[in-house]
CSV table of C-alpha atoms and ligand atoms in Angstrom, one decimal:
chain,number,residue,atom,x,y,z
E,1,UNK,CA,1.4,-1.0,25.2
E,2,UNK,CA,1.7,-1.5,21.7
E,3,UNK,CA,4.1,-4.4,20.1
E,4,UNK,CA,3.8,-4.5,16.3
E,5,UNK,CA,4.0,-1.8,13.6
E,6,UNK,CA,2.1,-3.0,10.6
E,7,UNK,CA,3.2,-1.4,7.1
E,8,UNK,CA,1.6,-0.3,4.1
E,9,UNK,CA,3.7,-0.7,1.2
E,10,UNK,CA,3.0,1.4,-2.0
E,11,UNK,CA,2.9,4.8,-1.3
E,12,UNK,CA,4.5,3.9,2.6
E,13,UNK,CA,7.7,2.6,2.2
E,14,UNK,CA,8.1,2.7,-1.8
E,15,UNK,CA,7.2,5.0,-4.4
E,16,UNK,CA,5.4,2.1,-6.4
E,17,UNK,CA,2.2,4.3,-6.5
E,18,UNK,CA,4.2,6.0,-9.2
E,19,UNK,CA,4.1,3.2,-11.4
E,20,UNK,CA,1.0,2.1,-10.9
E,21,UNK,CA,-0.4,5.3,-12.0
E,22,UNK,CA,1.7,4.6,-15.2
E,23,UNK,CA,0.5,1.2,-15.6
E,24,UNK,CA,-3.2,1.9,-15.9
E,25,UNK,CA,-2.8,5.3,-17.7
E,26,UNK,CA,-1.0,2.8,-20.3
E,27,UNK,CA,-4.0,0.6,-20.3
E,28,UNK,CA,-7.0,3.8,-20.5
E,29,UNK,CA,-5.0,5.1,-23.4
E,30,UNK,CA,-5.5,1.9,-25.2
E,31,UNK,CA,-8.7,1.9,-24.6
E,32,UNK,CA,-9.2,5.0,-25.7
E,33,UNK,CA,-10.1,6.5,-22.3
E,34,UNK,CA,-8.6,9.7,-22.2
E,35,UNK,CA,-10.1,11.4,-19.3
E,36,UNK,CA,-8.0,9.1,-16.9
E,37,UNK,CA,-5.8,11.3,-14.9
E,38,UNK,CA,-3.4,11.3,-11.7
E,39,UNK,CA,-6.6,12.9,-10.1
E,40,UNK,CA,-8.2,9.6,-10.4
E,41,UNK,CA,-5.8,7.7,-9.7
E,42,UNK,CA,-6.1,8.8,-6.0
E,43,UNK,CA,-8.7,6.9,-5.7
E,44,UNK,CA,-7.1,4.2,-6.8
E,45,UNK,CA,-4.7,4.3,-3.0
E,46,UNK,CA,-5.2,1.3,-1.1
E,47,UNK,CA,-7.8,-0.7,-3.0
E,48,UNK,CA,-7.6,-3.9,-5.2
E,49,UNK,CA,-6.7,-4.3,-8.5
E,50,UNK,CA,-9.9,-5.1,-9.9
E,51,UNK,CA,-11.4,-2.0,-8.2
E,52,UNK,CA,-8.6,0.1,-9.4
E,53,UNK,CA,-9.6,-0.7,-12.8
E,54,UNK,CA,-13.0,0.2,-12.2
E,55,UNK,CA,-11.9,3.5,-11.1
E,56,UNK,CA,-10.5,3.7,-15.4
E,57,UNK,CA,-13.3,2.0,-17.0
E,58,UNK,CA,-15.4,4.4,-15.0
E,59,UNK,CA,-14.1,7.5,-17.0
E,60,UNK,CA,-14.7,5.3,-20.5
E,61,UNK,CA,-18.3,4.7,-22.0
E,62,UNK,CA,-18.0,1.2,-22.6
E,63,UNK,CA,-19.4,-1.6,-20.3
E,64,UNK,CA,-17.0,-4.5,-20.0
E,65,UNK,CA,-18.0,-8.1,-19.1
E,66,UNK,CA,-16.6,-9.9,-15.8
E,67,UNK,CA,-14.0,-11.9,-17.8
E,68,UNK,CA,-12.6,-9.0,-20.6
E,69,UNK,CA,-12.6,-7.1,-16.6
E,70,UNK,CA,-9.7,-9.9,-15.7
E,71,UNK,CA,-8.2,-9.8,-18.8
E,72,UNK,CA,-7.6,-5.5,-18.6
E,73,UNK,CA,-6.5,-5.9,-15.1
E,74,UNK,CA,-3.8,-8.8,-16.4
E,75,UNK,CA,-2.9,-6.7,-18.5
E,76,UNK,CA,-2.3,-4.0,-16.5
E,77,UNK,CA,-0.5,-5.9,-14.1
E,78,UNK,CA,1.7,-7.1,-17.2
E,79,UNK,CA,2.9,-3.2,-17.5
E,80,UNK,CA,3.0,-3.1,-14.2
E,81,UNK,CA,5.7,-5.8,-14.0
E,82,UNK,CA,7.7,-4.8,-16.8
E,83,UNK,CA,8.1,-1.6,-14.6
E,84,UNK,CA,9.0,-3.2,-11.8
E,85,UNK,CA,11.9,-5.3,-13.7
E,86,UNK,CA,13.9,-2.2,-13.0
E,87,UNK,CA,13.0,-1.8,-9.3
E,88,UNK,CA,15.8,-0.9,-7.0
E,89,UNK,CA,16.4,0.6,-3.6
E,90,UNK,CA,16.2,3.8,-5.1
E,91,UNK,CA,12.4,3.0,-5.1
E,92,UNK,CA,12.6,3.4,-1.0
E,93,UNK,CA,11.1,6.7,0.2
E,94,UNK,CA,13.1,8.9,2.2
E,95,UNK,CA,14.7,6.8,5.1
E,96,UNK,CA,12.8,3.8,5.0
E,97,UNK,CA,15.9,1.4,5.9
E,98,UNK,CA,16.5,3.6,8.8
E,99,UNK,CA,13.6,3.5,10.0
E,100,UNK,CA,12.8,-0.1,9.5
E,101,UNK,CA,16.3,-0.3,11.3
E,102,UNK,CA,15.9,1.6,14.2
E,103,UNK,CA,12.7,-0.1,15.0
E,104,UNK,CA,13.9,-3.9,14.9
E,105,UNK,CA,16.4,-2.3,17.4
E,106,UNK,CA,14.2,-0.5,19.6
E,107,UNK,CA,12.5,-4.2,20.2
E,108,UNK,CA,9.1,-3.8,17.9
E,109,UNK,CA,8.4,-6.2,15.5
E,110,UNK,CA,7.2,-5.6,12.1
E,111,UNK,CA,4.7,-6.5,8.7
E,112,UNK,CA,3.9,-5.5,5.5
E,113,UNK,CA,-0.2,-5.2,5.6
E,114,UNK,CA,-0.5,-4.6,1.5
E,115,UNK,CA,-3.1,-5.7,-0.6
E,116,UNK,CA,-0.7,-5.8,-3.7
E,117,UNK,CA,-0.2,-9.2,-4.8
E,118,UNK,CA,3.1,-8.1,-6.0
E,119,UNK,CA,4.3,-7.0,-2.6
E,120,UNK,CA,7.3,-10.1,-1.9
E,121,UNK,CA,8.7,-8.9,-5.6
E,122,UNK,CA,8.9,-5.5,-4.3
E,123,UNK,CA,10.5,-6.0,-1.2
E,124,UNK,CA,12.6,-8.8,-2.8
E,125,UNK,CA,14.1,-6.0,-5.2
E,126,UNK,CA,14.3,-2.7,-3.0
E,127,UNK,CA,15.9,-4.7,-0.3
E,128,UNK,CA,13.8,-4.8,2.6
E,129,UNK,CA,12.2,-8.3,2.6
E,130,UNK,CA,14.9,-9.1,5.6
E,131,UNK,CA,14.2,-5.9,7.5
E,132,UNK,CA,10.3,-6.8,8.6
E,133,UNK,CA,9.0,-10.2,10.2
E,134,UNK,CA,5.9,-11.3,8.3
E,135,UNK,CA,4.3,-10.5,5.1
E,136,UNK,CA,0.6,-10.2,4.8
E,137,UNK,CA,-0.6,-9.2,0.9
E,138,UNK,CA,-2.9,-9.7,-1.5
E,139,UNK,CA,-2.2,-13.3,-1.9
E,140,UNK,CA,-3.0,-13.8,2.0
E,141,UNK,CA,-6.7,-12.0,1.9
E,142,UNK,CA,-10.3,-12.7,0.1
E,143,UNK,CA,-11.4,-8.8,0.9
E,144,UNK,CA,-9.3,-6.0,0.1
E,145,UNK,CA,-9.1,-2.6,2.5
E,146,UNK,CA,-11.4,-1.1,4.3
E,147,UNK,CA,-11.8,-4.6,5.4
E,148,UNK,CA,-9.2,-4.9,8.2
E,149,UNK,CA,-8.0,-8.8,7.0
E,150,UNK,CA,-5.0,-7.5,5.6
E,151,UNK,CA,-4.2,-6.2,8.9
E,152,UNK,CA,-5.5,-9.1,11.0
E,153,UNK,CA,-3.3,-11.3,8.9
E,154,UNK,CA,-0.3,-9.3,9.6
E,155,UNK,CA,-1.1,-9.3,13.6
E,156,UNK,CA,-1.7,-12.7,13.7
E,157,UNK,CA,1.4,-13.5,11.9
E,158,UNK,CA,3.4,-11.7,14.3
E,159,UNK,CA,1.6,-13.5,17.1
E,160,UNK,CA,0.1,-10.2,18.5
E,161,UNK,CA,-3.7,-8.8,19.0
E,162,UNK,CA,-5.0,-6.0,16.8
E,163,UNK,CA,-5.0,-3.7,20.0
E,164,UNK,CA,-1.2,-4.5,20.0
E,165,UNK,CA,-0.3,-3.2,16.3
E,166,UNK,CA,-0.3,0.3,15.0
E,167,UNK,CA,-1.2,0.5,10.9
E,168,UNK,CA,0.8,2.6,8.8
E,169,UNK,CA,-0.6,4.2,6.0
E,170,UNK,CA,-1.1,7.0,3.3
E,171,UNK,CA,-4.5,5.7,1.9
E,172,UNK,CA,-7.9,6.4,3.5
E,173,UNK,CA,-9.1,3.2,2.7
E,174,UNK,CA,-6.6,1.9,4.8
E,175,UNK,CA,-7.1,3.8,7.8
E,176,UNK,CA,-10.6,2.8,8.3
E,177,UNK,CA,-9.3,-0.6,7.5
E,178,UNK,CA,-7.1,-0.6,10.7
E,179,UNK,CA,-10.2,1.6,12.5
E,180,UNK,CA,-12.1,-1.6,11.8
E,181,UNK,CA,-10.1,-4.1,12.6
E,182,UNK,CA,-9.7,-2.5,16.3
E,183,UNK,CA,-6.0,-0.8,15.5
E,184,UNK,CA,-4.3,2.5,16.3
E,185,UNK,CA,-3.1,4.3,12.3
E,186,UNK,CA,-0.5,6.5,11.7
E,187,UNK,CA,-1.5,8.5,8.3
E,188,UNK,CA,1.6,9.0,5.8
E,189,UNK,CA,1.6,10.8,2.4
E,190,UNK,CA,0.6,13.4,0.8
E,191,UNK,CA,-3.0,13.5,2.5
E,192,UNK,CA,-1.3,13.0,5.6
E,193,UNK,CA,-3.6,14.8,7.6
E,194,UNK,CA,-7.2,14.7,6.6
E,195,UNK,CA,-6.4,10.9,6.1
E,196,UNK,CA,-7.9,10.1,9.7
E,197,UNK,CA,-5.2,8.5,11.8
E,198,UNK,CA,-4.7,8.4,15.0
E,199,UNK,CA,-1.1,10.1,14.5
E,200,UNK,CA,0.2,11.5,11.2
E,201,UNK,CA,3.1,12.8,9.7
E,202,UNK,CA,4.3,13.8,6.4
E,203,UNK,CA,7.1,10.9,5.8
E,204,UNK,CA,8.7,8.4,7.6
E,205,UNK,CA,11.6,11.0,6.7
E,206,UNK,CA,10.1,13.3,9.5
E,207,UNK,CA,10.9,13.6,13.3
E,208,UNK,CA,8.8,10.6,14.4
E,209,UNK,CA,8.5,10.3,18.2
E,210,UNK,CA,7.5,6.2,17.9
E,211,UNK,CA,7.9,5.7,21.7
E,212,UNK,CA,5.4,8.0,22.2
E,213,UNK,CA,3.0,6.8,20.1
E,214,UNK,CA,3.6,3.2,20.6
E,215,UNK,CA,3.1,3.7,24.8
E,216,UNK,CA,-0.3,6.2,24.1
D,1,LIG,C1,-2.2,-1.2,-3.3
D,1,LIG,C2,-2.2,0.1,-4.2
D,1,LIG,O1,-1.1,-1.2,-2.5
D,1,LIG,O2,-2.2,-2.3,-4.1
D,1,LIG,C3,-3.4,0.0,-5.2
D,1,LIG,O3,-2.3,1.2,-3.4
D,1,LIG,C4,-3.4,-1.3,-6.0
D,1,LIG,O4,-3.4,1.1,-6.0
D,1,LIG,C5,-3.3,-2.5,-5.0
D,1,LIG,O5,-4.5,-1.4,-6.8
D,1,LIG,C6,-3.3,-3.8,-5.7
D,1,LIG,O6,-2.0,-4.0,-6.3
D,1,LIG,P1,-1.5,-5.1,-7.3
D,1,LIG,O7,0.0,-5.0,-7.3
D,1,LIG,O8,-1.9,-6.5,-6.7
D,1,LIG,O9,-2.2,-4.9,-8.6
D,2,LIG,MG1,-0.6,2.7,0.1
């Protein structure tokens, strides 16, 4: 039976991916990269910064060295923050807190499994830092999903075994992470169900039978 529920953040429980999409398209548009579009920034769901940014550079004609790489993807991440200055609850998707809630109750315990090294700001400000157990992020991990050690992290900080934990997620990248690392997924988002999980639905706002899926 499964013990743990291991979260995705952006795009899971907050609407960060918004913002993110902002951030870079502030970034191509300096750079004169005007071909950059919310199409492309799908691709950017569940992977690292630095690949993110080589998901804009991609649609420019320029070749960029390793080090002007880190300074584009600082300063995205600069926009990125001044976005996330006015960050509040209102960033929680549809019954987040509820669910979160309910969970804790019902006896499972929880972690964030992000690859954003600015998940604890975003849970500091939406409010939800106290409702999970353990944070595993982008500042835990060397290798960003598909690799499962975002996930692994998370387990292990909760003191259970991957085959214990069931991933959460709306990014393919993150499915096959959990696949990988020996975990049941439940897909999220608006790709919900060609995403690959084990379970999906739309939103955590939808009729969730979690009992079922945790004793399967
Ligand atoms: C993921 C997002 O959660 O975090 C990606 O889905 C993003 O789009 C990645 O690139 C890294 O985030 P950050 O906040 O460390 O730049
Ligand atoms: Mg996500």
């Amino acid at each position: 039976m499964r013990k743990g529920i291991l979260f995705d953040l952006d795009g899971v429980l907050v609407s960060t991916d918004r913002l993110h999409y902002l951030a870079w398209k502030r970034l191509a548009d300096e750079l004169g990269i005007a071909g950059f579009t919310e199409e492309d920034n799908e691709k950017q769901r569940g992977v690292s910064r630095m690949e993110s940014l080589a998901v804009v550079l991609a649609k420019g004609g320029k070749r960029y060295s390793e080090e002007e790489k880190l300074v584009l993807a600082d300063k995205k991440n600069g926009y990125y923050r001044e976005l996330l200055e006015t960050l509040d609850e209102s960033a929680l998707l549809a019954n987040v807190p509820q669910t979160l809630r309910q969970l804790r109750a019902d006896g499972y315990k929880m972690a964030i499994g992000s690859v954003s090294k600015n998940a604890p700001v975003i849970l500091e400000k939406t409010g939800i830092a106290g409702l999970v157990d353990a944070v595993s992020c982008g500042l835990d991990i060397t290798k960003s999903k598909p690799d499962p050690e975002v996930f692994l992290v998370a387990a292990k900080k909760l003191g259970l075994a991957p085959e214990q934990c069931l991933v959460v997620e709306d990014a393919a990248a993150g499915i096959t992470a959990a696949k990988r690392g020996g975990m049941a997924s439940l897909g999220v988002g608006p790709y919900y169900e060609t995403l690959g999980g084990d379970f999906c639905a739309r939103s955590l706002a939808e009729p969730i039978d979690w009992k079922r899926i945790m004793e399967s």
